[in-house]
Coordinates of C-alpha atoms and ligand atoms in Angstrom, one line a residue:
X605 CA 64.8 -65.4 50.3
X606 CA 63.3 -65.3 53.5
X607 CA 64.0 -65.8 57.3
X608 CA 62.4 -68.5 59.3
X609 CA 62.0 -67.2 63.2
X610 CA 61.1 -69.8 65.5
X611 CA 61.1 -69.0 69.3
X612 CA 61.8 -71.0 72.3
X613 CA 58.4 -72.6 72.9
X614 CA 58.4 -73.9 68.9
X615 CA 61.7 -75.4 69.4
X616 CA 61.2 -76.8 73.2
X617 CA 61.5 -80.6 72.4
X618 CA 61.7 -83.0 69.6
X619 CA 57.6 -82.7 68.7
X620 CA 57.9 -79.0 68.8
X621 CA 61.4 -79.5 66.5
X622 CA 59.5 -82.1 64.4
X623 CA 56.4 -79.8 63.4
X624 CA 59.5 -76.9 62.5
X625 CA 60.9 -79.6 60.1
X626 CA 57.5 -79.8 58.5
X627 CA 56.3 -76.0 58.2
X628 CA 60.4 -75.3 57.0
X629 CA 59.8 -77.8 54.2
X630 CA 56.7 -76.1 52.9
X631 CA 59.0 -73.2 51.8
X632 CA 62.0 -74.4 50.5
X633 CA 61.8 -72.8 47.5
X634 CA 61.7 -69.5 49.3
X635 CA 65.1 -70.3 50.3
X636 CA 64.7 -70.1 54.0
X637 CA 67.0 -68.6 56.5
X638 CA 66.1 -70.4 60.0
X639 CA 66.9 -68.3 63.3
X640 CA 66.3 -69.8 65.8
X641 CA 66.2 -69.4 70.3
X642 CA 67.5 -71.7 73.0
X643 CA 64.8 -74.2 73.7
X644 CA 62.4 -72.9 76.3
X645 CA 63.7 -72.4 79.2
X646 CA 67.1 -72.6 79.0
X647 CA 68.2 -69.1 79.2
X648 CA 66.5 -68.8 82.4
X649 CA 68.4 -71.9 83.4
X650 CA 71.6 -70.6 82.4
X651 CA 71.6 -67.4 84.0
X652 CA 70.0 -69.2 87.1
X653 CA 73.1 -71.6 87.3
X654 CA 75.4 -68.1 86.9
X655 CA 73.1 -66.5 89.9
X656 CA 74.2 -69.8 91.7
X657 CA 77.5 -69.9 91.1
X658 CA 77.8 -66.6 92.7
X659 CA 76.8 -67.9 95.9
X660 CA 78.8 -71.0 95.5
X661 CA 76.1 -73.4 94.9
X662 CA 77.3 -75.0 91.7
X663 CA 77.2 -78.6 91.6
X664 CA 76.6 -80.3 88.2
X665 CA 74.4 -77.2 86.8
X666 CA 70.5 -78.2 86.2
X667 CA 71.2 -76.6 82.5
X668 CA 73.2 -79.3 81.3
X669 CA 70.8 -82.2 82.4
X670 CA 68.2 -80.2 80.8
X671 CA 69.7 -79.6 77.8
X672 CA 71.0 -83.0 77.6
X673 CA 67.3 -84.2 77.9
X674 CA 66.5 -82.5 74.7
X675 CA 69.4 -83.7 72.6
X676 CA 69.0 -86.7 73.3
X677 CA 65.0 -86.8 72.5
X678 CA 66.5 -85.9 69.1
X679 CA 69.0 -88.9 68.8
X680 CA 71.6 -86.1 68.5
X681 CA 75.4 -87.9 68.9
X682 CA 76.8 -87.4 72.3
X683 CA 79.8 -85.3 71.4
X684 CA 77.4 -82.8 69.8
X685 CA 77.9 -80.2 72.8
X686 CA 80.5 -81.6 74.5
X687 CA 82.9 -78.5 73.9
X688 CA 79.7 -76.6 75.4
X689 CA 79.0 -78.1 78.0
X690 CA 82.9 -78.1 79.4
X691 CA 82.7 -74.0 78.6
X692 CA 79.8 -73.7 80.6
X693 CA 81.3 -75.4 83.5
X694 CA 84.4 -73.4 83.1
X695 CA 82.7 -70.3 83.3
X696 CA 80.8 -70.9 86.1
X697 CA 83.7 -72.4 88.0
X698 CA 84.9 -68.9 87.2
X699 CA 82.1 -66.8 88.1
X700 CA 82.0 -68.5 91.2
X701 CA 85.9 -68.0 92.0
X702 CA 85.4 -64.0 91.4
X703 CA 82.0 -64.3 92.9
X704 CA 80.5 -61.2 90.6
X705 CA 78.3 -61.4 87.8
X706 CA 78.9 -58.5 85.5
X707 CA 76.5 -57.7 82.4
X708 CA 79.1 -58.8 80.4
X709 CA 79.3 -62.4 82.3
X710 CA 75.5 -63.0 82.4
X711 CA 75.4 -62.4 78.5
X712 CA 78.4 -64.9 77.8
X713 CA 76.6 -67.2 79.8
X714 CA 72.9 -66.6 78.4
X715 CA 74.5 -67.0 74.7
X716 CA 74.9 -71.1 75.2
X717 CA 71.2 -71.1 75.0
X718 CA 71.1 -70.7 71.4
X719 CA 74.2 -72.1 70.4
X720 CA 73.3 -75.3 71.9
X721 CA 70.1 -74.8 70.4
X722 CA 71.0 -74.5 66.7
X723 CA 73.6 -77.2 66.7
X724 CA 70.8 -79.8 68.0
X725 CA 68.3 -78.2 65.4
X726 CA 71.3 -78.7 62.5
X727 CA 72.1 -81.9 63.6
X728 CA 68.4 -83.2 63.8
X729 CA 67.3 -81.6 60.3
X730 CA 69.6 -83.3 58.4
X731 CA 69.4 -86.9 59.9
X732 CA 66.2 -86.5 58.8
X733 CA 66.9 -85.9 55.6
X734 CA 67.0 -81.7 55.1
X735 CA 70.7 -80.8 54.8
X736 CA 71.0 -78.2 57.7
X737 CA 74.0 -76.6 59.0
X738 CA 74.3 -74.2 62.6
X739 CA 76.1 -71.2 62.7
X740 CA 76.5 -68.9 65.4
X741 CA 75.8 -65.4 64.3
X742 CA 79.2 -64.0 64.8
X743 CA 80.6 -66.0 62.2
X744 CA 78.0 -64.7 59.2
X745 CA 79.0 -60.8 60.1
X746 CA 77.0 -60.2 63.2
X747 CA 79.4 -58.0 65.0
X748 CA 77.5 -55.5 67.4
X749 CA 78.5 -52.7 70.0
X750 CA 79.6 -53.8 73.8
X751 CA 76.1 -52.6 75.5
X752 CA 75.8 -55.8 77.7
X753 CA 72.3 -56.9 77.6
X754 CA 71.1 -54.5 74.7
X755 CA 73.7 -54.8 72.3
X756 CA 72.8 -53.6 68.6
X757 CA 75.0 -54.4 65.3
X758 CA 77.5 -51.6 64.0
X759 CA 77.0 -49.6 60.9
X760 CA 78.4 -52.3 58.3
X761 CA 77.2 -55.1 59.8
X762 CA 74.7 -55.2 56.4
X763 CA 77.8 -55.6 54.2
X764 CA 79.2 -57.7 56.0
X765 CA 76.4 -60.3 56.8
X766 CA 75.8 -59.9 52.7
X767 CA 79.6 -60.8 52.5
X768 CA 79.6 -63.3 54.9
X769 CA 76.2 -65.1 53.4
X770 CA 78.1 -65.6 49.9
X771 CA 81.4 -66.9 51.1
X772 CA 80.4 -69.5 54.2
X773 CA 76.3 -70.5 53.5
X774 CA 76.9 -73.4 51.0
X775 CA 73.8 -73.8 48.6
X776 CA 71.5 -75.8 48.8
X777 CA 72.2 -76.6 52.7
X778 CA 69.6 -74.8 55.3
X779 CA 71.1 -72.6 57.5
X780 CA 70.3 -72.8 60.9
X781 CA 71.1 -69.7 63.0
X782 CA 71.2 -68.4 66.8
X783 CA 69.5 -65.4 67.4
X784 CA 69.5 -63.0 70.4
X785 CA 73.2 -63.1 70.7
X786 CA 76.2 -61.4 68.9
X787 CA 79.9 -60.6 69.2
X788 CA 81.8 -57.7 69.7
X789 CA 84.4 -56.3 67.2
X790 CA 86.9 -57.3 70.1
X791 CA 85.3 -60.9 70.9
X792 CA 83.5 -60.3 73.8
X793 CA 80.4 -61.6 73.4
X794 CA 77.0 -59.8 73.6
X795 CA 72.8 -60.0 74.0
X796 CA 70.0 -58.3 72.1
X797 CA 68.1 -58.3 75.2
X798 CA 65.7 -60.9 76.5
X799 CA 63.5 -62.5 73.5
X800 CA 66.2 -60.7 71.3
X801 CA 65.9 -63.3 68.8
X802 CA 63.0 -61.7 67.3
X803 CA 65.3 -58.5 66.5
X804 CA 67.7 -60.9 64.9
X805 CA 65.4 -61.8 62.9
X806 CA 64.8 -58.6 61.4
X807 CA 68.2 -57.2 61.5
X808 CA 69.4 -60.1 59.2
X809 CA 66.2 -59.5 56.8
X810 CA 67.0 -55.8 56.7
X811 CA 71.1 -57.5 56.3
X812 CA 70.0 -59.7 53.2
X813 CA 67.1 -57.8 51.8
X814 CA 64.6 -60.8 52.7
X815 CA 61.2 -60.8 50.7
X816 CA 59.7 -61.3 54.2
X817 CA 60.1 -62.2 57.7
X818 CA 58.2 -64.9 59.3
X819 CA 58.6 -65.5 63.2
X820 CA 56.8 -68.1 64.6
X821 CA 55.5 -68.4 67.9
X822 CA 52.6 -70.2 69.7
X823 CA 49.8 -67.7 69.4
X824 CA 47.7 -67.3 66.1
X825 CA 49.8 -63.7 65.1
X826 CA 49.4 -60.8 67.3
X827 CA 46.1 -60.8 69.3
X828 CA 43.3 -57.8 70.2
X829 CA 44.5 -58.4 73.5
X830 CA 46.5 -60.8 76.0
X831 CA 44.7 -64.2 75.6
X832 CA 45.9 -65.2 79.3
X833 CA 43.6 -62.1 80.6
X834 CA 41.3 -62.0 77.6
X835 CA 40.0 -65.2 76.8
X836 CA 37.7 -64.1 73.6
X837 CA 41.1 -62.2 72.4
X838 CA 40.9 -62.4 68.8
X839 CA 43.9 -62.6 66.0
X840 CA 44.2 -59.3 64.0
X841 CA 44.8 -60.2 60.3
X842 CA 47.0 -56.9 59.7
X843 CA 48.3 -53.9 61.0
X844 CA 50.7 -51.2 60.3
X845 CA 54.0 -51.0 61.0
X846 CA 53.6 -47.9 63.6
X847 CA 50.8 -49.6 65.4
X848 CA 53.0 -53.2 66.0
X849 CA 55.7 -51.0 67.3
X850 CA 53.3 -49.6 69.5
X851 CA 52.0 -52.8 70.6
X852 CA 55.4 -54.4 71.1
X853 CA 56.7 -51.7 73.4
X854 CA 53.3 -51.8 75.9
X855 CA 54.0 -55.1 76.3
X856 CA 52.0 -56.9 73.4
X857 CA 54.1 -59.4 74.8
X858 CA 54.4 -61.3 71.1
X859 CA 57.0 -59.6 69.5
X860 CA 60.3 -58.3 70.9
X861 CA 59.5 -54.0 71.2
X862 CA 62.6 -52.8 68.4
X863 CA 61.9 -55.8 66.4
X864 CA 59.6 -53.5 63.8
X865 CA 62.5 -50.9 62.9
X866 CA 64.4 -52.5 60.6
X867 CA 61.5 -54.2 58.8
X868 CA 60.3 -50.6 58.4
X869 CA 62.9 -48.9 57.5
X870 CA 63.7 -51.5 54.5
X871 CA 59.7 -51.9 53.9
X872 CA 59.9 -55.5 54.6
X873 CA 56.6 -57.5 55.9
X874 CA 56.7 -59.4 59.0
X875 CA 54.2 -62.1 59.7
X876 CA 53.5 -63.8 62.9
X877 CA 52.6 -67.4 62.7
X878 CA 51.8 -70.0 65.0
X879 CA 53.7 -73.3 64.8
X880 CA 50.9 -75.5 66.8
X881 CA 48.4 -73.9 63.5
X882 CA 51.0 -73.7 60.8
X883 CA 47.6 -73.3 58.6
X884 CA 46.3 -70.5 60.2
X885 CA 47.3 -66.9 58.2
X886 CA 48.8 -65.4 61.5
X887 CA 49.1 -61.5 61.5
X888 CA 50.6 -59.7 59.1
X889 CA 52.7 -56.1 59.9
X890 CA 53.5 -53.9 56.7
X891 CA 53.7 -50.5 55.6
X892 CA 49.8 -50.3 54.6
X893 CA 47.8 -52.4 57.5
X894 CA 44.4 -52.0 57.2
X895 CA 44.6 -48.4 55.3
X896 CA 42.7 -45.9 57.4
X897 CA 40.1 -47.6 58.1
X898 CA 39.0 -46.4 61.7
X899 CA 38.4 -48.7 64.4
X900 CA 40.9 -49.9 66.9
X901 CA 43.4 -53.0 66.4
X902 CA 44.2 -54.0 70.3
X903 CA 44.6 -53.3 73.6
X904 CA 47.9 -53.8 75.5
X905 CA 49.2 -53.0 78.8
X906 CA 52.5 -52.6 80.4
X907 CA 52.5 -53.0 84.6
X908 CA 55.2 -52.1 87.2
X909 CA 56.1 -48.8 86.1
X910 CA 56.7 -45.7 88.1
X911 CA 55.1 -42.3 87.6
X912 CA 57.3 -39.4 88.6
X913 CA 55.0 -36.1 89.7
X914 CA 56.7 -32.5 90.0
X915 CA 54.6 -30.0 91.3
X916 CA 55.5 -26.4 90.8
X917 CA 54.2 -23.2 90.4
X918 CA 57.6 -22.2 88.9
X919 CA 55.9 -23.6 85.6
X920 CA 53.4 -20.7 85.0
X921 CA 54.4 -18.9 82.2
X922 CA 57.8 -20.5 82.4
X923 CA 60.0 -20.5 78.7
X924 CA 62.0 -24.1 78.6
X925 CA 60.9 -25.8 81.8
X926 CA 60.2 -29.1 80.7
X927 CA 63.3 -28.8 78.5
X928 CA 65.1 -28.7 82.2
X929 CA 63.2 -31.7 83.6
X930 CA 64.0 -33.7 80.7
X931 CA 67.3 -32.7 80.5
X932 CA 68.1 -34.1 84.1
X933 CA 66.3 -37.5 82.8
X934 CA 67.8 -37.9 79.8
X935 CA 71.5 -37.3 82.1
X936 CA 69.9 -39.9 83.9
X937 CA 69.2 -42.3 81.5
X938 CA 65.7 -42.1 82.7
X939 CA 63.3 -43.2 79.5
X940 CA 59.8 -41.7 79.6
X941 CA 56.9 -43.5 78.2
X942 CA 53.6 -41.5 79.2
X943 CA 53.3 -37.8 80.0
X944 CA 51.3 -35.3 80.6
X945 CA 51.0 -31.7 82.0
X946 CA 48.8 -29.0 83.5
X947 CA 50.1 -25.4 84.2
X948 CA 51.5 -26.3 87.5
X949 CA 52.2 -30.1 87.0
X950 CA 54.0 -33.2 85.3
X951 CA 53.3 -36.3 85.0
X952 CA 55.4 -38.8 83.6
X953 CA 55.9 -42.6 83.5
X954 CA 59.0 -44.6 83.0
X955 CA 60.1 -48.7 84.1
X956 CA 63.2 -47.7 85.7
X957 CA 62.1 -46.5 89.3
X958 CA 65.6 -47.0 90.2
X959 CA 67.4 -44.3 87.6
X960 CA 64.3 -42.4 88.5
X961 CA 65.8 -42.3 92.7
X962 CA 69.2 -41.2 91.0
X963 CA 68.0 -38.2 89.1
X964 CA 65.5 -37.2 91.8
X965 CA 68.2 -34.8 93.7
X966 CA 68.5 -32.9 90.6
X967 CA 64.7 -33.0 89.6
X968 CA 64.0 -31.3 93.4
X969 CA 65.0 -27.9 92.3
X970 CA 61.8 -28.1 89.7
X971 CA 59.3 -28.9 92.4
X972 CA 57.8 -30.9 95.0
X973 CA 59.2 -34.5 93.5
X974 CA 56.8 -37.6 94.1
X975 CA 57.6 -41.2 92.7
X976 CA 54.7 -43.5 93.2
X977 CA 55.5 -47.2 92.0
X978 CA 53.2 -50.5 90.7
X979 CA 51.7 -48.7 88.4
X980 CA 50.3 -49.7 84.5
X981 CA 50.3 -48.0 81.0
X982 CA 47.2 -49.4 79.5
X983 CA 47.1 -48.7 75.6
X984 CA 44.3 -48.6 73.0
X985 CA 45.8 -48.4 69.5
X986 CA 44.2 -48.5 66.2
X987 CA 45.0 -46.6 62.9
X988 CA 43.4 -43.0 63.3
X989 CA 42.0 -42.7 66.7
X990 CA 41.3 -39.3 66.2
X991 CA 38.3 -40.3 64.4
X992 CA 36.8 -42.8 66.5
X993 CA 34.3 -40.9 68.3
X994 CA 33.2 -42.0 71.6
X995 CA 36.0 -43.9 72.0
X996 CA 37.5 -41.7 75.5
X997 CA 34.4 -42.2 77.1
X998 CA 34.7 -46.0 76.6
X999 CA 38.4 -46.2 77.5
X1000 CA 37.2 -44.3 80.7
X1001 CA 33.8 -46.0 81.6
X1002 CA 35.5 -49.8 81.5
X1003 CA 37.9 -48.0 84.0
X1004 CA 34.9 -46.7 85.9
X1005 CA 33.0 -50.0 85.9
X1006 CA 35.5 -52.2 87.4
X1007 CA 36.1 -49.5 90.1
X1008 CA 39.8 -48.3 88.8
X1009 CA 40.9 -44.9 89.6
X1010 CA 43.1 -43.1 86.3
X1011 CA 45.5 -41.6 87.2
X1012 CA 47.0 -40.5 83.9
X1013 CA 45.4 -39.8 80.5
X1014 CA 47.5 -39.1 77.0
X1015 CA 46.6 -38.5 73.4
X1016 CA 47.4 -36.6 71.0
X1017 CA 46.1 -34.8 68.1
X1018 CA 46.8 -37.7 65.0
X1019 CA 47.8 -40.2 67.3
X1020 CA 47.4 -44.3 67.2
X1021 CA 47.6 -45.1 70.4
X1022 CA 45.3 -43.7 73.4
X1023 CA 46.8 -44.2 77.4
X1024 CA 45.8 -44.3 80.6
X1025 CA 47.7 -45.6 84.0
X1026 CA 45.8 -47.1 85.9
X1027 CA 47.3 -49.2 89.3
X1028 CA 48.5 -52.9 88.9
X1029 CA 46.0 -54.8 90.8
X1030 CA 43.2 -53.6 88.7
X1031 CA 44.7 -54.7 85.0
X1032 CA 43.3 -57.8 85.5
X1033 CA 39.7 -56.1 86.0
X1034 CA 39.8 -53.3 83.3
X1035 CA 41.6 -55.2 80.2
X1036 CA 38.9 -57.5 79.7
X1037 CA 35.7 -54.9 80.2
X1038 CA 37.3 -52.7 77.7
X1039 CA 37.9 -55.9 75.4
X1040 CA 34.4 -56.6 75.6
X1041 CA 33.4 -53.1 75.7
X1042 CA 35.6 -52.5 71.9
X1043 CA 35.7 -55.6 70.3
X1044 CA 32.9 -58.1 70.9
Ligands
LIG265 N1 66.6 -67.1 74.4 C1 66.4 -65.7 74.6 C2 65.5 -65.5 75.8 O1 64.9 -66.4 76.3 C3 66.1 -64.9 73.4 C4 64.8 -65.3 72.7 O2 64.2 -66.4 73.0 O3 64.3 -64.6 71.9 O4 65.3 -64.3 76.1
LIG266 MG1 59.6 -64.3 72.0

């Protein structure tokens, strides 16, 4: 078995939906699992209509014309979403009446992106002659926790998607299901995150012990670096698990960042594939990679992030003071990406400037506290950077050459990924000298 993850731009009209029909019947007899995302750019309708309807602009919602547009590009019967479309309307006739958009609203609301999605998809498949049926999630043993916006499944949820799979997925039909969304053990109705689905996809290969997990997309796999900056980018063939998660947290921008756990903890391959070159071998992510085999894979970058400085002598000589700092953070919530020290100063980077502000009266006590905002992680990773000599002073003379002061550096001893943060306006200018300076 294995699952079939196509994203919003692969599913964004009936030729995108039509060249999905065709790569899904090359693997039949791998007994697919499709999950699927809202066609592009519904969920950013959706949550604009709820953004609307808190100011009390909601007329006939854009979402439904669009959504209606795509339905009926695929001949689907006008009933199809009916019930959807009136739940919608309802809801935002509500949110507008209590004029307050609450996690927990704009994640009922995002869900209708991919349960209109997969019903459409179904629908489509099988006038076309591949038996398909929709499910949403919640109904195959998807039941998560109530964390609005980054909800994850609880403990059982593999026994019970196993369960679940046997008793309501009738052979030989192709099931069709939503990703990014899931429902609480008391009904209320949860997200993954934005471009969840790509954890969905995971989570229910991990659920059904998958062979392997495809997720398709509209790049050719995961790239040495962002093709909009990067134009020579090129695809990397394969990588390590450890280096993809590393990739997909500093904004790799392909794969959803906690999409890799569960595929490594149950050693199951992902591949990345592109739907507009279903022929091309994508990238695949796996437990070996390239082996050790020095060299670096890709650089990524993550902008708008805020550096928090403390400045102390108090340090010097000091037993358990970064234990204090972090302990403030971590009451905080405050989630630190980069750091690094000197004997009378921290560093430290995180995307939440605004937790950051909250913990700052607590943090003053450690020293003199700074926050300095619109600022970028920029990431080399490879397999065993500790062997790649020379590769510092390149990091650092692409910095120097397009005229970008550093004002962070971390490595560490074994590491696979090498940082430095840099200021926003001058990602644009660094990413592709180091490209060039790296890979071509
Ligand atoms: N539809 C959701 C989003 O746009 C999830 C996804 O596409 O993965 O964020
Ligand atoms: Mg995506």
């Amino acid at each position: 078995m294995i699952i079939m993850k196509f994203g919003g731009s692969s599913v964004a009209n009936r030729d995108q939906i039509s060249k999905v029909l065709d790569i899904v019947k090359t693997r039949l007899d791998r007994r697919p699992v499709l999950i699927c995302s809202a066609h592009k750019g519904i969920t950013d309708a959706l949550i604009n209509a709820a953004k609307g309807a808190v100011r009390r602009e909601y007329s006939l919602p854009d979402v439904i014309d669009l959504q209606s547009e795509i339905a009926d590009g695929l001949d689907c019967p006008k009933d199809l979403l009916t019930e959807l479309f009136q739940e919608i309307s309802d809801l935002l006739r509500g949110i507008g009446l209590v004029r307050e958009l609450s996690p927990r609203s704009i994640d009922y609301i995002a869900s209708f992106g991919e349960r209109m999605s997969v019903r459409c998809i179904a629908d489509f498949f099988t006038r076309q002659g591949l038996k398909a049926q929709a499910f949403d999630i919640w109904d195959l043993g998807f039941t998560t926790d109530e964390k609005f916006g980054a909800a994850r499944p609880l403990p059982g949820f593999r026994d019970w998607m196993q369960q679940a799979f046997r008793e309501k997925v009738p052979l030989n039909v192709l099931p069709v299901v939503t990703g990014f969304i899931g429902r609480s053990a008391n009904g209320e109705i949860t997200t993954l995150g934005r471009n969840g689905s790509d954890l969905t996809a995971t989570l229910t290969g991990a659920a059904l012990d998958a062979e392997e997990v495809e997720i398709w997309t509209d790049t050719d796999g995961v790239m040495t670096a962002d093709p909009s900056i990067v134009p020579h980018a090129r695809n990397i063939p394969r990588m390590r698990f450890d280096e993809a998660a590393e990739l997909a947290h500093f904004g790799g921008r392909v794969l959803h960042p906690s999409t890799l756990l569960p595929a490594m903890e149950r050693n199951i391959p992902v591949r990345v594939l592109n739907t507009n070159q279903p022929n091309h071998p994508g990238t695949i992510i796996d437990r070996e990679g390239m082996g050790n085999k020095t060299g670096v894979t890709s650089v990524a970058y993550k902008e708008r992030q805020a550096i928090l400085t403390i400045t102390s002598t108090g340090m010097l000589q000091q037993a358990g003071y970064l234990a204090g700092v972090f302990q403030v953070l971590a009451k905080w919530g405050v989630v630190v990406d980069v750091i690094s020290t000197s004997e009378i100063s921290i560093s430290l980077s995180t995307d939440r400037p605004d937790l950051l502000h909250q913990a700052l009266p607590e943090l003053e006590p450690f020293g003199a506290c700074q926050v300095h905002t619109g600022k970028t992680i920029l990431v080399v990773v490879g397999p065993d950077l500790s062997h790649q000599k020379g590769l510092g002073c390149e990091i650092l003379a692409a910095a120097e050459r397009a005229g970008a002061p550093i004002h962070m550096i971390s490595v560490g001893l074994n590491s696979i990924n090498f940082s430095i943060v840099i200021d926003d306006q001058d990602i644009s200018e660094v990413v592709p000298i180091l490209h060039q300076s790296l890979f071509e």
